[in-house]
Amino acid sequence: QITLKESGPTLVKPTQTLTLTCSFSGFSLSTSGAGVGWIRQPPGKALEWFALLYWDDDKRYSPSLKNRLTVTKDTSKNQVVLTMTNMDPVDTATYYCAHFDDYGISEAAWFDPWGQGILVTVSS
Amino acid sequence: EIVLTQSPATLSLSPGERATLSCRASQSVSNYLAWYQQKPGQAPRLLIYDASNRATGVPARFSGSGSGTDFTLTISSLEPEDFAVYYCQQRSNWPRTFGQGTKVEI
């Protein structure tokens, strides 16, 4: 069974850097095809994909956020760490991490399952 | 960037009725489209992948169809637990994109 859980601060000040950790079990990021995606959702609004990390350390970022993002993995700890710089109130959202596997069955190539999400509020 | 436009924004129906949700892509995504269900306070759940395949454990009343730019999610007979927000997502191109969602309400 695959599970993921996001952790980190729930309140950050404008201009600060946000660091979130996605801790997971049931798969390994040393396995070919495995990956973790990051998706966020402002309160009452739609989902927005913004980052993705593959098992081979390939990374993809949303063009609109690319200059502010870094994702890294700690394979031994089964964790993925997201950093987002220069936080602004418009970045207030629930942040989710989700599993995918490009080399498994077709179903696995999609974001499934997701973590429970963490609501991050940006306010002074 | 591929824009996914979902319609309608809100669908007001009763239990037992049929729901038809639409997702239109700004350019072809082939069959690289999925549907997710999100209930209040919960993370999204994968329902349909590759346009027409039900994810593991998804009831048969959910079905997906379409290819290219026009896709449909159909719920044949609404159960009380189906009232939620539904999002489509494409993985044909970067960046990955989601639609703005359709809320199915009573």
PDB file of C-alpha atoms in Angstrom:
ATOM      1  CA  GLN A   1       0.000   0.000   0.000  1.00  0.00           C
ATOM      2  CA  ILE A   2       1.374   3.390  -1.007  1.00  0.00           C
ATOM      3  CA  THR A   3       0.940   6.310   1.360  1.00  0.00           C
ATOM      4  CA  LEU A   4       2.280   9.870   1.320  1.00  0.00           C
ATOM      5  CA  LYS A   5       2.173  12.669   3.874  1.00  0.00           C
ATOM      6  CA  GLU A   6       3.178  16.306   3.609  1.00  0.00           C
ATOM      7  CA  SER A   7       4.788  18.133   6.499  1.00  0.00           C
ATOM      8  CA  GLY A   8       6.147  21.596   7.143  1.00  0.00           C
ATOM      9  CA  PRO A   9       5.108  25.025   8.371  1.00  0.00           C
ATOM     10  CA  THR A  10       1.481  26.053   8.109  1.00  0.00           C
ATOM     11  CA  LEU A  11       2.243  29.769   8.328  1.00  0.00           C
ATOM     12  CA  VAL A  12       5.002  31.644   6.534  1.00  0.00           C
ATOM     13  CA  LYS A  13       5.652  35.348   6.123  1.00  0.00           C
ATOM     14  CA  PRO A  14       5.833  37.107   2.775  1.00  0.00           C
ATOM     15  CA  THR A  15       9.291  36.887   1.147  1.00  0.00           C
ATOM     16  CA  GLN A  16      10.226  33.856   3.252  1.00  0.00           C
ATOM     17  CA  THR A  17      11.187  30.469   1.815  1.00  0.00           C
ATOM     18  CA  LEU A  18       8.786  27.553   2.223  1.00  0.00           C
ATOM     19  CA  THR A  19      10.198  24.075   2.785  1.00  0.00           C
ATOM     20  CA  LEU A  20       7.820  21.109   2.630  1.00  0.00           C
ATOM     21  CA  THR A  21       8.634  17.450   3.043  1.00  0.00           C
ATOM     22  CA  CYS A  22       6.732  14.594   1.425  1.00  0.00           C
ATOM     23  CA  SER A  23       7.309  11.387   3.381  1.00  0.00           C
ATOM     24  CA  PHE A  24       6.152   8.230   1.679  1.00  0.00           C
ATOM     25  CA  SER A  25       6.000   4.463   2.029  1.00  0.00           C
ATOM     26  CA  GLY A  26       5.108   1.577  -0.245  1.00  0.00           C
ATOM     27  CA  PHE A  27       7.470   2.509  -3.058  1.00  0.00           C
ATOM     28  CA  SER A  28      11.066   3.586  -3.564  1.00  0.00           C
ATOM     29  CA  LEU A  29      12.467   6.484  -5.557  1.00  0.00           C
ATOM     30  CA  SER A  30      15.387   4.264  -6.467  1.00  0.00           C
ATOM     31  CA  THR A  31      13.031   2.134  -8.575  1.00  0.00           C
ATOM     32  CA  SER A  32      12.955   2.940 -12.280  1.00  0.00           C
ATOM     33  CA  GLY A  33       9.790   4.777 -13.241  1.00  0.00           C
ATOM     34  CA  ALA A  34       8.822   5.997  -9.785  1.00  0.00           C
ATOM     35  CA  GLY A  35       8.176   9.647  -9.096  1.00  0.00           C
ATOM     36  CA  VAL A  36       6.494  12.234  -6.909  1.00  0.00           C
ATOM     37  CA  GLY A  37       4.475  15.185  -8.101  1.00  0.00           C
ATOM     38  CA  TRP A  38       3.486  18.367  -6.281  1.00  0.00           C
ATOM     39  CA  ILE A  39       0.085  19.957  -6.771  1.00  0.00           C
ATOM     40  CA  ARG A  40      -1.450  22.894  -4.915  1.00  0.00           C
ATOM     41  CA  GLN A  41      -4.956  24.222  -4.449  1.00  0.00           C
ATOM     42  CA  PRO A  42      -5.783  27.751  -3.218  1.00  0.00           C
ATOM     43  CA  PRO A  43      -8.827  27.825  -0.943  1.00  0.00           C
ATOM     44  CA  GLY A  44     -11.983  27.296  -2.996  1.00  0.00           C
ATOM     45  CA  LYS A  45     -10.055  27.112  -6.254  1.00  0.00           C
ATOM     46  CA  ALA A  46      -8.815  24.533  -8.732  1.00  0.00           C
ATOM     47  CA  LEU A  47      -5.842  22.194  -8.616  1.00  0.00           C
ATOM     48  CA  GLU A  48      -2.529  23.399 -10.041  1.00  0.00           C
ATOM     49  CA  TRP A  49       0.391  21.089 -10.850  1.00  0.00           C
ATOM     50  CA  PHE A  50       3.772  22.771 -10.306  1.00  0.00           C
ATOM     51  CA  ALA A  51       6.612  20.272  -9.766  1.00  0.00           C
ATOM     52  CA  LEU A  52       7.594  16.692 -10.387  1.00  0.00           C
ATOM     53  CA  LEU A  53      10.620  14.553  -9.516  1.00  0.00           C
ATOM     54  CA  TYR A  54      11.580  11.287 -11.220  1.00  0.00           C
ATOM     55  CA  TRP A  55      13.539   8.343  -9.819  1.00  0.00           C
ATOM     56  CA  ASP A  56      16.564   9.302 -11.949  1.00  0.00           C
ATOM     57  CA  ASP A  57      16.543  12.834 -10.465  1.00  0.00           C
ATOM     58  CA  ASP A  58      15.009  14.374 -13.571  1.00  0.00           C
ATOM     59  CA  LYS A  59      12.847  17.310 -12.541  1.00  0.00           C
ATOM     60  CA  ARG A  60      10.028  19.229 -14.183  1.00  0.00           C
ATOM     61  CA  TYR A  61       8.632  22.553 -13.024  1.00  0.00           C
ATOM     62  CA  SER A  62       5.731  24.746 -13.972  1.00  0.00           C
ATOM     63  CA  PRO A  63       7.048  27.626 -16.106  1.00  0.00           C
ATOM     64  CA  SER A  64       5.193  30.145 -13.946  1.00  0.00           C
ATOM     65  CA  LEU A  65       6.968  29.002 -10.767  1.00  0.00           C
ATOM     66  CA  LYS A  66      10.182  27.535 -12.136  1.00  0.00           C
ATOM     67  CA  ASN A  67      12.470  30.291 -10.874  1.00  0.00           C
ATOM     68  CA  ARG A  68      11.274  29.827  -7.290  1.00  0.00           C
ATOM     69  CA  LEU A  69      11.254  26.030  -6.985  1.00  0.00           C
ATOM     70  CA  THR A  70      13.657  23.268  -6.061  1.00  0.00           C
ATOM     71  CA  VAL A  71      12.748  19.640  -5.447  1.00  0.00           C
ATOM     72  CA  THR A  72      15.194  17.085  -4.092  1.00  0.00           C
ATOM     73  CA  LYS A  73      14.965  13.512  -2.865  1.00  0.00           C
ATOM     74  CA  ASP A  74      16.440  11.556  -0.004  1.00  0.00           C
ATOM     75  CA  THR A  75      16.070   7.983  -1.158  1.00  0.00           C
ATOM     76  CA  SER A  76      17.313   6.501   2.117  1.00  0.00           C
ATOM     77  CA  LYS A  77      14.644   8.374   4.081  1.00  0.00           C
ATOM     78  CA  ASN A  78      11.855   7.937   1.493  1.00  0.00           C
ATOM     79  CA  GLN A  79      11.360  11.687   1.355  1.00  0.00           C
ATOM     80  CA  VAL A  80      11.039  14.410  -1.233  1.00  0.00           C
ATOM     81  CA  VAL A  81      11.731  18.006  -0.201  1.00  0.00           C
ATOM     82  CA  LEU A  82      10.206  21.025  -1.924  1.00  0.00           C
ATOM     83  CA  THR A  83      11.509  24.540  -1.470  1.00  0.00           C
ATOM     84  CA  MET A  84       9.681  27.599  -2.779  1.00  0.00           C
ATOM     85  CA  THR A  85      11.327  30.974  -2.380  1.00  0.00           C
ATOM     86  CA  ASN A  86       9.904  34.455  -2.031  1.00  0.00           C
ATOM     87  CA  MET A  87       6.484  33.375  -0.767  1.00  0.00           C
ATOM     88  CA  ASP A  88       3.554  35.713  -1.378  1.00  0.00           C
ATOM     89  CA  PRO A  89      -0.025  35.735  -0.053  1.00  0.00           C
ATOM     90  CA  VAL A  90      -1.188  34.408  -3.442  1.00  0.00           C
ATOM     91  CA  ASP A  91       0.767  31.230  -2.665  1.00  0.00           C
ATOM     92  CA  THR A  92      -1.660  30.453   0.164  1.00  0.00           C
ATOM     93  CA  ALA A  93      -2.926  26.986  -0.692  1.00  0.00           C
ATOM     94  CA  THR A  94      -3.179  23.354   0.295  1.00  0.00           C
ATOM     95  CA  TYR A  95      -0.057  21.644  -0.977  1.00  0.00           C
ATOM     96  CA  TYR A  96      -0.261  17.985  -2.008  1.00  0.00           C
ATOM     97  CA  CYS A  97       2.314  15.445  -3.016  1.00  0.00           C
ATOM     98  CA  ALA A  98       1.286  12.438  -5.098  1.00  0.00           C
ATOM     99  CA  HIS A  99       2.846   9.221  -6.386  1.00  0.00           C
ATOM    100  CA  PHE A 100       3.169   8.110  -9.980  1.00  0.00           C
ATOM    101  CA  ASP A 101       5.069   5.421 -11.844  1.00  0.00           C
ATOM    102  CA  ASP A 102       5.837   5.786 -15.538  1.00  0.00           C
ATOM    103  CA  TYR A 103       7.111   2.220 -15.944  1.00  0.00           C
ATOM    104  CA  GLY A 104       4.283   0.362 -14.258  1.00  0.00           C
ATOM    105  CA  ILE A 105       0.741  -0.300 -15.388  1.00  0.00           C
ATOM    106  CA  SER A 106      -0.998   2.543 -17.218  1.00  0.00           C
ATOM    107  CA  GLU A 107      -3.058   3.457 -14.152  1.00  0.00           C
ATOM    108  CA  ALA A 108       0.105   4.102 -12.147  1.00  0.00           C
ATOM    109  CA  ALA A 109       1.323   6.780 -14.554  1.00  0.00           C
ATOM    110  CA  TRP A 110      -1.248   9.147 -13.095  1.00  0.00           C
ATOM    111  CA  PHE A 111      -1.163  10.942  -9.729  1.00  0.00           C
ATOM    112  CA  ASP A 112      -2.359   8.255  -7.349  1.00  0.00           C
ATOM    113  CA  PRO A 113      -2.506   8.162  -4.424  1.00  0.00           C
ATOM    114  CA  TRP A 114      -2.213  11.654  -2.969  1.00  0.00           C
ATOM    115  CA  GLY A 115      -1.122  12.770   0.451  1.00  0.00           C
ATOM    116  CA  GLN A 116      -3.656  14.380   2.762  1.00  0.00           C
ATOM    117  CA  GLY A 117      -2.333  17.843   1.944  1.00  0.00           C
ATOM    118  CA  ILE A 118      -1.036  20.653   4.116  1.00  0.00           C
ATOM    119  CA  LEU A 119      -2.587  24.109   4.185  1.00  0.00           C
ATOM    120  CA  VAL A 120       0.100  26.780   3.996  1.00  0.00           C
ATOM    121  CA  THR A 121      -0.944  30.345   4.739  1.00  0.00           C
ATOM    122  CA  VAL A 122       1.261  33.251   3.698  1.00  0.00           C
ATOM    123  CA  SER A 123       0.656  36.233   5.904  1.00  0.00           C
ATOM    124  CA  SER A 124       2.593  38.763   7.913  1.00  0.00           C
TER     125      SER A 124
ATOM    126  CA  GLU B   1       0.336  25.179 -22.245  1.00  0.00           C
ATOM    127  CA  ILE B   2      -2.726  23.008 -22.819  1.00  0.00           C
ATOM    128  CA  VAL B   3      -5.833  24.575 -21.315  1.00  0.00           C
ATOM    129  CA  LEU B   4      -8.565  22.228 -20.127  1.00  0.00           C
ATOM    130  CA  THR B   5     -12.029  23.765 -20.011  1.00  0.00           C
ATOM    131  CA  GLN B   6     -14.641  21.951 -17.973  1.00  0.00           C
ATOM    132  CA  SER B   7     -18.379  22.449 -18.281  1.00  0.00           C
ATOM    133  CA  PRO B   8     -20.665  23.101 -16.673  1.00  0.00           C
ATOM    134  CA  ALA B   9     -19.117  24.746 -13.630  1.00  0.00           C
ATOM    135  CA  THR B  10     -21.932  23.401 -11.474  1.00  0.00           C
ATOM    136  CA  LEU B  11     -24.354  20.558 -12.086  1.00  0.00           C
ATOM    137  CA  SER B  12     -27.432  20.404  -9.885  1.00  0.00           C
ATOM    138  CA  LEU B  13     -28.965  16.934  -9.880  1.00  0.00           C
ATOM    139  CA  SER B  14     -30.755  14.464  -7.647  1.00  0.00           C
ATOM    140  CA  PRO B  15     -29.722  10.976  -6.517  1.00  0.00           C
ATOM    141  CA  GLY B  16     -30.517   8.445  -9.209  1.00  0.00           C
ATOM    142  CA  GLU B  17     -30.067  10.930 -12.055  1.00  0.00           C
ATOM    143  CA  ARG B  18     -27.426  10.730 -14.754  1.00  0.00           C
ATOM    144  CA  ALA B  19     -24.535  13.206 -14.705  1.00  0.00           C
ATOM    145  CA  THR B  20     -22.598  14.193 -17.804  1.00  0.00           C
ATOM    146  CA  LEU B  21     -19.447  16.278 -17.342  1.00  0.00           C
ATOM    147  CA  SER B  22     -17.363  17.695 -20.171  1.00  0.00           C
ATOM    148  CA  CYS B  23     -13.653  18.488 -20.496  1.00  0.00           C
ATOM    149  CA  ARG B  24     -12.319  20.166 -23.620  1.00  0.00           C
ATOM    150  CA  ALA B  25      -8.600  20.537 -24.364  1.00  0.00           C
ATOM    151  CA  SER B  26      -7.121  23.489 -26.258  1.00  0.00           C
ATOM    152  CA  GLN B  27      -5.125  20.999 -28.363  1.00  0.00           C
ATOM    153  CA  SER B  28      -5.091  17.255 -28.752  1.00  0.00           C
ATOM    154  CA  VAL B  29      -4.014  15.230 -25.727  1.00  0.00           C
ATOM    155  CA  SER B  30      -4.696  11.899 -27.481  1.00  0.00           C
ATOM    156  CA  ASN B  31      -6.097   9.727 -24.681  1.00  0.00           C
ATOM    157  CA  TYR B  32      -3.761  11.104 -21.983  1.00  0.00           C
ATOM    158  CA  LEU B  33      -6.577  12.407 -19.841  1.00  0.00           C
ATOM    159  CA  ALA B  34      -7.718  11.500 -16.340  1.00  0.00           C
ATOM    160  CA  TRP B  35     -10.614  12.405 -14.080  1.00  0.00           C
ATOM    161  CA  TYR B  36     -10.322  12.940 -10.326  1.00  0.00           C
ATOM    162  CA  GLN B  37     -13.005  13.232  -7.661  1.00  0.00           C
ATOM    163  CA  GLN B  38     -12.537  15.548  -4.695  1.00  0.00           C
ATOM    164  CA  LYS B  39     -14.819  15.665  -1.691  1.00  0.00           C
ATOM    165  CA  PRO B  40     -14.720  18.547   0.807  1.00  0.00           C
ATOM    166  CA  GLY B  41     -11.657  18.430   3.031  1.00  0.00           C
ATOM    167  CA  GLN B  42     -10.184  15.467   1.162  1.00  0.00           C
ATOM    168  CA  ALA B  43      -7.412  14.925  -1.353  1.00  0.00           C
ATOM    169  CA  PRO B  44      -8.380  14.152  -4.932  1.00  0.00           C
ATOM    170  CA  ARG B  45      -8.909  10.525  -5.901  1.00  0.00           C
ATOM    171  CA  LEU B  46      -8.167   9.064  -9.331  1.00  0.00           C
ATOM    172  CA  LEU B  47     -11.383   7.878 -11.014  1.00  0.00           C
ATOM    173  CA  ILE B  48     -10.665   7.446 -14.725  1.00  0.00           C
ATOM    174  CA  TYR B  49      -7.312   7.230 -16.500  1.00  0.00           C
ATOM    175  CA  ASP B  50      -6.324   7.170 -20.158  1.00  0.00           C
ATOM    176  CA  ALA B  51      -9.731   8.735 -20.925  1.00  0.00           C
ATOM    177  CA  SER B  52     -11.858   5.637 -20.469  1.00  0.00           C
ATOM    178  CA  ASN B  53     -10.356   3.230 -17.921  1.00  0.00           C
ATOM    179  CA  ARG B  54     -11.753   3.008 -14.417  1.00  0.00           C
ATOM    180  CA  ALA B  55      -9.156   3.130 -11.672  1.00  0.00           C
ATOM    181  CA  THR B  56      -8.952   0.288  -9.198  1.00  0.00           C
ATOM    182  CA  GLY B  57     -11.986   0.120  -6.945  1.00  0.00           C
ATOM    183  CA  VAL B  58     -14.048   2.700  -8.847  1.00  0.00           C
ATOM    184  CA  PRO B  59     -17.700   1.691  -9.232  1.00  0.00           C
ATOM    185  CA  ALA B  60     -19.007   0.774 -12.678  1.00  0.00           C
ATOM    186  CA  ARG B  61     -21.466   3.694 -12.650  1.00  0.00           C
ATOM    187  CA  PHE B  62     -18.488   5.916 -13.532  1.00  0.00           C
ATOM    188  CA  SER B  63     -17.401   5.892 -17.164  1.00  0.00           C
ATOM    189  CA  GLY B  64     -15.185   8.040 -19.342  1.00  0.00           C
ATOM    190  CA  SER B  65     -15.063   8.576 -23.062  1.00  0.00           C
ATOM    191  CA  GLY B  66     -13.417  10.713 -25.690  1.00  0.00           C
ATOM    192  CA  SER B  67     -10.078  11.304 -27.320  1.00  0.00           C
ATOM    193  CA  GLY B  68      -8.190  14.171 -28.859  1.00  0.00           C
ATOM    194  CA  THR B  69      -9.798  17.319 -27.487  1.00  0.00           C
ATOM    195  CA  ASP B  70     -13.255  16.324 -26.220  1.00  0.00           C
ATOM    196  CA  PHE B  71     -13.845  14.141 -23.191  1.00  0.00           C
ATOM    197  CA  THR B  72     -16.831  13.150 -21.083  1.00  0.00           C
ATOM    198  CA  LEU B  73     -17.237  11.727 -17.601  1.00  0.00           C
ATOM    199  CA  THR B  74     -20.593  10.048 -17.051  1.00  0.00           C
ATOM    200  CA  ILE B  75     -22.090   8.941 -13.765  1.00  0.00           C
ATOM    201  CA  SER B  76     -24.961   6.692 -14.767  1.00  0.00           C
ATOM    202  CA  SER B  77     -27.002   6.961 -11.577  1.00  0.00           C
ATOM    203  CA  LEU B  78     -25.867   9.350  -8.862  1.00  0.00           C
ATOM    204  CA  GLU B  79     -25.351   8.001  -5.384  1.00  0.00           C
ATOM    205  CA  PRO B  80     -25.299  10.366  -2.383  1.00  0.00           C
ATOM    206  CA  GLU B  81     -21.517   9.907  -2.055  1.00  0.00           C
ATOM    207  CA  ASP B  82     -20.944  11.095  -5.645  1.00  0.00           C
ATOM    208  CA  PHE B  83     -21.741  14.716  -4.874  1.00  0.00           C
ATOM    209  CA  ALA B  84     -18.292  16.255  -5.139  1.00  0.00           C
ATOM    210  CA  VAL B  85     -16.029  18.272  -7.425  1.00  0.00           C
ATOM    211  CA  TYR B  86     -14.560  16.561 -10.478  1.00  0.00           C
ATOM    212  CA  TYR B  87     -11.359  17.623 -12.229  1.00  0.00           C
ATOM    213  CA  CYS B  88      -9.839  16.516 -15.514  1.00  0.00           C
ATOM    214  CA  GLN B  89      -6.047  16.459 -16.003  1.00  0.00           C
ATOM    215  CA  GLN B  90      -3.783  15.884 -18.999  1.00  0.00           C
ATOM    216  CA  ARG B  91      -0.315  14.362 -19.125  1.00  0.00           C
ATOM    217  CA  SER B  92       0.215  14.657 -22.854  1.00  0.00           C
ATOM    218  CA  ASN B  93       2.356  17.796 -22.613  1.00  0.00           C
ATOM    219  CA  TRP B  94       4.317  19.876 -20.142  1.00  0.00           C
ATOM    220  CA  PRO B  95       3.238  21.529 -17.995  1.00  0.00           C
ATOM    221  CA  ARG B  96       0.699  19.099 -16.646  1.00  0.00           C
ATOM    222  CA  THR B  97      -2.604  20.925 -16.373  1.00  0.00           C
ATOM    223  CA  PHE B  98      -5.954  20.505 -14.645  1.00  0.00           C
ATOM    224  CA  GLY B  99      -9.360  21.812 -15.578  1.00  0.00           C
ATOM    225  CA  GLN B 100     -11.106  24.270 -13.308  1.00  0.00           C
ATOM    226  CA  GLY B 101     -13.506  21.630 -12.002  1.00  0.00           C
ATOM    227  CA  THR B 102     -17.198  20.777 -12.123  1.00  0.00           C
ATOM    228  CA  LYS B 103     -19.148  20.699  -8.895  1.00  0.00           C
ATOM    229  CA  VAL B 104     -21.915  18.104  -8.796  1.00  0.00           C
ATOM    230  CA  GLU B 105     -24.414  19.221  -6.179  1.00  0.00           C
ATOM    231  CA  ILE B 106     -27.835  18.179  -5.008  1.00  0.00           C
TER     232      ILE B 106
END
